[in-house]
Amino acid sequence: MKKSLISVAVLLIWALTVRGLALADDPAPAVTADQAIERLTAGNLRYVEGRSVHPNQSDARREQTAAQGQHPYATILSCSDSRVPLEVLFDQGIGDIFVVRVAGNVCGVDEMGSIEYGVEHVGTPLLVILGHTECGAVTAAVTDAHVHGSIKPLIDRIAPAVARAKAAHPDLHGKELVPSATEANVWNSIEELFAHSEITRHCVESGKLKIVGAIYDVKSGKVRWLGEHPRQSELLKK
Ligand SMILES: [Zn+2]
């Protein structure tokens, strides 16, 4: 009996020490996911209202981040479109956001690897999948445009979103489907992550990460937040 009590005590001390070490190696992020959304929302509002302050773009900030490493507070997957410059539209600077950009904000293996680096290794509490209006890649997928070379497999990744938009809006045709397909494509990238990235799933399940969708309007400059995937808990169970 005494022996087993000692074993339990030893085990407990070991567990606490390991836990302590794990916490020491894994500091809590300076901001929560909701604070990160607030920060991005405030930056976007400054941008839209012409009050951008261009934070963290000084020589001192560059030197500080070079010496101390990066501690961005959000990972963002968005489109390569030149009208969607993230640091500009969120009024952010050096070392603030960990950015993955690819035409159509699709989520293939390379994007997934970059996202896993951002959310697990760098440890951002927030991941945003940002689609945008007037997206050429989504439009190409919707209109079944003739594309060649390596563009074809990229556009093919958007096909499930187009199918979903068509099913939801049988009355719409051609380019009328683009807004709905753009939103479905944001959800599609989140679904790809949950289906194929165990690391991302684990980060969400353990409460370290929040994933939200959003759409950027290239005309107004405004970001419209979509929130978490409506079927997130169901997708995580799969
Ligand atoms: Zn685009």
Short mmCIF file of C-alpha atoms and ligand atoms in Angstrom, two decimals:
data_model
loop_
_atom_site.label_atom_id
_atom_site.label_comp_id
_atom_site.label_asym_id
_atom_site.label_seq_id
_atom_site.Cartn_x
_atom_site.Cartn_y
_atom_site.Cartn_z
CA MET A 1 0.00 0.00 0.00
CA LYS A 2 2.78 2.39 1.02
CA LYS A 3 4.71 1.44 -2.10
CA SER A 4 1.78 2.20 -4.39
CA LEU A 5 1.27 5.58 -2.69
CA ILE A 6 4.92 6.42 -3.32
CA SER A 7 4.51 5.35 -6.97
CA VAL A 8 1.50 7.62 -7.34
CA ALA A 9 3.42 10.52 -5.76
CA VAL A 10 6.41 9.97 -8.05
CA LEU A 11 4.12 9.76 -11.06
CA LEU A 12 2.36 12.97 -10.00
CA ILE A 13 5.65 14.87 -9.56
CA TRP A 14 6.84 13.58 -12.94
CA ALA A 15 3.58 14.60 -14.62
CA LEU A 16 3.69 18.09 -13.09
CA THR A 17 7.33 18.56 -14.09
CA VAL A 18 6.70 17.44 -17.66
CA ARG A 19 3.61 19.65 -17.79
CA GLY A 20 5.69 22.53 -16.40
CA LEU A 21 8.36 22.01 -19.03
CA ALA A 22 5.75 21.76 -21.76
CA LEU A 23 4.24 25.06 -20.64
CA ALA A 24 7.67 26.68 -20.50
CA ASP A 25 8.32 25.66 -24.11
CA ASP A 26 4.88 26.68 -25.20
CA PRO A 27 4.10 30.15 -23.87
CA ALA A 28 0.51 31.30 -24.02
CA PRO A 29 -0.04 33.65 -26.96
CA ALA A 30 -0.03 37.32 -26.07
CA VAL A 31 -3.55 37.66 -27.44
CA THR A 32 -6.60 35.40 -27.58
CA ALA A 33 -8.28 34.46 -30.86
CA ASP A 34 -11.10 36.92 -30.20
CA GLN A 35 -8.64 39.70 -29.40
CA ALA A 36 -6.84 38.85 -32.66
CA ILE A 37 -10.13 39.24 -34.57
CA GLU A 38 -10.72 42.57 -32.79
CA ARG A 39 -7.24 43.75 -33.79
CA LEU A 40 -7.79 42.80 -37.45
CA THR A 41 -11.27 44.33 -37.45
CA ALA A 42 -9.95 47.60 -36.00
CA GLY A 43 -7.13 47.68 -38.56
CA ASN A 44 -9.53 47.05 -41.43
CA LEU A 45 -11.83 49.83 -40.16
CA ARG A 46 -8.88 52.27 -40.02
CA TYR A 47 -8.00 51.28 -43.61
CA VAL A 48 -11.56 51.67 -44.91
CA GLU A 49 -11.97 55.06 -43.20
CA GLY A 50 -8.61 56.35 -44.46
CA ARG A 51 -7.13 56.40 -40.94
CA SER A 52 -4.37 53.80 -41.42
CA VAL A 53 -1.51 54.24 -38.96
CA HIS A 54 0.89 51.78 -40.71
CA PRO A 55 2.02 50.22 -37.42
CA ASN A 56 5.21 48.23 -36.90
CA GLN A 57 6.91 49.32 -40.11
CA SER A 58 9.88 51.15 -38.57
CA ASP A 59 13.56 50.23 -38.81
CA ALA A 60 13.39 49.48 -35.08
CA ARG A 61 10.56 46.96 -35.58
CA ARG A 62 12.48 45.26 -38.40
CA GLU A 63 15.61 45.01 -36.27
CA GLN A 64 13.66 43.84 -33.21
CA THR A 65 11.88 41.04 -35.11
CA ALA A 66 15.14 40.04 -36.80
CA ALA A 67 16.81 39.69 -33.42
CA GLN A 68 13.95 38.20 -31.41
CA GLY A 69 12.09 36.14 -34.00
CA GLN A 70 8.52 36.41 -35.15
CA HIS A 71 5.47 36.36 -32.90
CA PRO A 72 2.54 37.08 -35.21
CA TYR A 73 -0.94 36.83 -33.69
CA ALA A 74 -2.84 35.48 -36.71
CA THR A 75 -2.28 33.13 -39.64
CA ILE A 76 -4.19 34.11 -42.76
CA LEU A 77 -4.77 32.08 -45.94
CA SER A 78 -5.86 34.35 -48.76
CA CYS A 79 -5.76 34.75 -52.54
CA SER A 80 -2.69 35.91 -54.49
CA ASP A 81 -4.83 38.61 -56.15
CA SER A 82 -2.89 41.91 -56.17
CA ARG A 83 -5.98 43.70 -54.86
CA VAL A 84 -5.82 41.75 -51.59
CA PRO A 85 -2.64 43.01 -49.84
CA LEU A 86 -3.16 41.78 -46.30
CA GLU A 87 -0.83 44.09 -44.34
CA VAL A 88 -2.42 47.05 -46.12
CA LEU A 89 -6.09 46.11 -45.77
CA PHE A 90 -5.71 45.10 -42.10
CA ASP A 91 -3.32 48.02 -41.41
CA GLN A 92 -0.62 45.77 -39.92
CA GLY A 93 3.16 45.68 -40.13
CA ILE A 94 6.26 43.54 -39.82
CA GLY A 95 5.84 40.41 -37.71
CA ASP A 96 2.08 40.89 -37.15
CA ILE A 97 0.46 38.32 -39.45
CA PHE A 98 1.67 35.00 -40.82
CA VAL A 99 0.48 35.01 -44.42
CA VAL A 100 -0.18 32.20 -46.91
CA ARG A 101 -1.32 33.40 -50.33
CA VAL A 102 -2.33 31.23 -53.26
CA ALA A 103 -4.70 31.81 -56.16
CA GLY A 104 -8.24 31.05 -55.01
CA ASN A 105 -7.14 30.61 -51.35
CA VAL A 106 -7.23 26.85 -51.94
CA CYS A 107 -5.80 24.50 -49.36
CA GLY A 108 -3.50 21.89 -50.89
CA VAL A 109 -0.58 20.17 -49.23
CA ASP A 110 1.86 23.11 -49.46
CA GLU A 111 -0.67 25.58 -48.07
CA MET A 112 -1.55 23.09 -45.34
CA GLY A 113 2.12 22.75 -44.38
CA SER A 114 2.50 26.53 -44.18
CA ILE A 115 -0.68 26.81 -42.09
CA GLU A 116 0.51 24.05 -39.74
CA TYR A 117 3.78 25.96 -39.28
CA GLY A 118 1.83 29.12 -38.47
CA VAL A 119 -0.67 27.66 -36.04
CA GLU A 120 1.46 25.03 -34.34
CA HIS A 121 5.10 26.10 -34.50
CA VAL A 122 4.66 29.87 -34.51
CA GLY A 123 1.52 29.36 -32.39
CA THR A 124 -0.96 31.95 -33.64
CA PRO A 125 -4.28 31.64 -31.78
CA LEU A 126 -6.27 32.56 -34.91
CA LEU A 127 -6.44 31.24 -38.47
CA VAL A 128 -8.44 33.22 -41.02
CA ILE A 129 -9.42 31.82 -44.42
CA LEU A 130 -10.04 34.96 -46.44
CA GLY A 131 -11.88 34.81 -49.76
CA HIS A 132 -12.57 37.94 -51.78
CA THR A 133 -15.06 39.41 -54.22
CA GLU A 134 -14.25 39.37 -57.96
CA CYS A 135 -11.93 36.38 -57.48
CA GLY A 136 -10.56 35.29 -60.87
CA ALA A 137 -9.84 31.74 -59.73
CA VAL A 138 -13.38 31.23 -58.39
CA THR A 139 -14.83 32.84 -61.52
CA ALA A 140 -12.76 30.49 -63.71
CA ALA A 141 -14.10 27.50 -61.78
CA VAL A 142 -17.71 28.76 -61.93
CA THR A 143 -17.61 29.48 -65.67
CA ASP A 144 -15.61 26.33 -66.42
CA ALA A 145 -13.06 28.53 -68.19
CA HIS A 146 -10.48 26.92 -70.44
CA VAL A 147 -7.25 26.90 -68.43
CA HIS A 148 -4.03 25.07 -69.10
CA GLY A 149 -0.73 24.10 -67.49
CA SER A 150 -0.65 23.88 -63.73
CA ILE A 151 -3.60 26.25 -63.38
CA LYS A 152 -6.03 23.40 -64.15
CA PRO A 153 -5.36 21.29 -61.01
CA LEU A 154 -5.52 24.47 -58.92
CA ILE A 155 -8.92 25.46 -60.34
CA ASP A 156 -10.11 21.86 -59.88
CA ARG A 157 -9.72 22.36 -56.12
CA ILE A 158 -12.51 24.96 -56.30
CA ALA A 159 -14.93 22.59 -58.13
CA PRO A 160 -16.56 21.25 -54.91
CA ALA A 161 -17.40 24.83 -53.89
CA VAL A 162 -18.98 25.50 -57.29
CA ALA A 163 -21.05 22.31 -57.02
CA ARG A 164 -22.26 23.40 -53.59
CA ALA A 165 -23.14 26.90 -54.81
CA LYS A 166 -25.11 25.42 -57.73
CA ALA A 167 -26.99 23.04 -55.43
CA ALA A 168 -27.86 25.88 -53.04
CA HIS A 169 -28.91 28.25 -55.85
CA PRO A 170 -30.35 26.26 -58.77
CA ASP A 171 -31.92 29.50 -60.05
CA LEU A 172 -28.54 31.22 -60.55
CA HIS A 173 -26.31 30.76 -63.60
CA GLY A 174 -22.79 31.67 -64.76
CA LYS A 175 -21.16 34.57 -62.95
CA GLU A 176 -24.24 35.02 -60.73
CA LEU A 177 -22.91 32.04 -58.79
CA VAL A 178 -19.52 33.64 -58.00
CA PRO A 179 -20.43 35.23 -54.61
CA SER A 180 -21.98 32.01 -53.32
CA ALA A 181 -19.11 29.89 -54.69
CA THR A 182 -16.58 32.28 -53.09
CA GLU A 183 -18.14 31.72 -49.68
CA ALA A 184 -18.43 27.95 -50.25
CA ASN A 185 -14.76 27.95 -51.26
CA VAL A 186 -13.79 29.44 -47.88
CA TRP A 187 -15.69 26.65 -46.11
CA ASN A 188 -14.14 24.14 -48.50
CA SER A 189 -10.59 25.14 -47.48
CA ILE A 190 -11.52 24.74 -43.81
CA GLU A 191 -13.00 21.31 -44.58
CA GLU A 192 -9.79 20.28 -46.38
CA LEU A 193 -7.83 21.28 -43.28
CA PHE A 194 -10.05 19.32 -40.91
CA ALA A 195 -9.99 16.30 -43.24
CA HIS A 196 -6.23 16.18 -43.87
CA SER A 197 -4.39 18.13 -41.19
CA GLU A 198 -4.28 16.31 -37.89
CA ILE A 199 -2.14 19.10 -36.44
CA THR A 200 -4.75 21.75 -37.21
CA ARG A 201 -7.54 19.55 -35.88
CA HIS A 202 -5.61 18.95 -32.68
CA CYS A 203 -4.92 22.69 -32.22
CA VAL A 204 -8.67 23.42 -32.52
CA GLU A 205 -9.73 20.54 -30.27
CA SER A 206 -7.27 21.55 -27.56
CA GLY A 207 -8.62 25.11 -27.61
CA LYS A 208 -5.34 26.64 -28.83
CA LEU A 209 -6.74 27.71 -32.19
CA LYS A 210 -9.86 29.31 -33.61
CA ILE A 211 -10.52 29.12 -37.37
CA VAL A 212 -12.83 31.64 -39.00
CA GLY A 213 -13.81 32.48 -42.55
CA ALA A 214 -14.08 35.98 -44.01
CA ILE A 215 -14.69 37.71 -47.34
CA TYR A 216 -12.80 40.84 -48.45
CA ASP A 217 -14.63 43.26 -50.74
CA VAL A 218 -12.11 44.56 -53.29
CA LYS A 219 -14.34 47.60 -54.01
CA SER A 220 -15.28 48.83 -50.53
CA GLY A 221 -12.15 47.52 -48.79
CA LYS A 222 -14.29 45.96 -46.05
CA VAL A 223 -13.76 42.52 -44.53
CA ARG A 224 -16.97 40.62 -43.74
CA TRP A 225 -16.47 38.01 -41.02
CA LEU A 226 -18.22 34.67 -41.54
CA GLY A 227 -17.33 33.11 -38.18
CA GLU A 228 -16.44 29.50 -37.55
CA HIS A 229 -17.44 26.72 -39.95
CA PRO A 230 -21.16 26.07 -39.28
CA ARG A 231 -20.50 22.30 -39.06
CA GLN A 232 -17.18 22.49 -37.20
CA SER A 233 -18.00 20.07 -34.35
CA GLU A 234 -19.37 17.52 -36.83
CA LEU A 235 -16.26 17.84 -39.04
CA LEU A 236 -13.93 17.42 -36.07
CA LYS A 237 -15.64 14.13 -35.13
CA LYS A 238 -14.91 12.58 -38.55
ZN ZN B 1 -8.77 35.53 -56.00
#
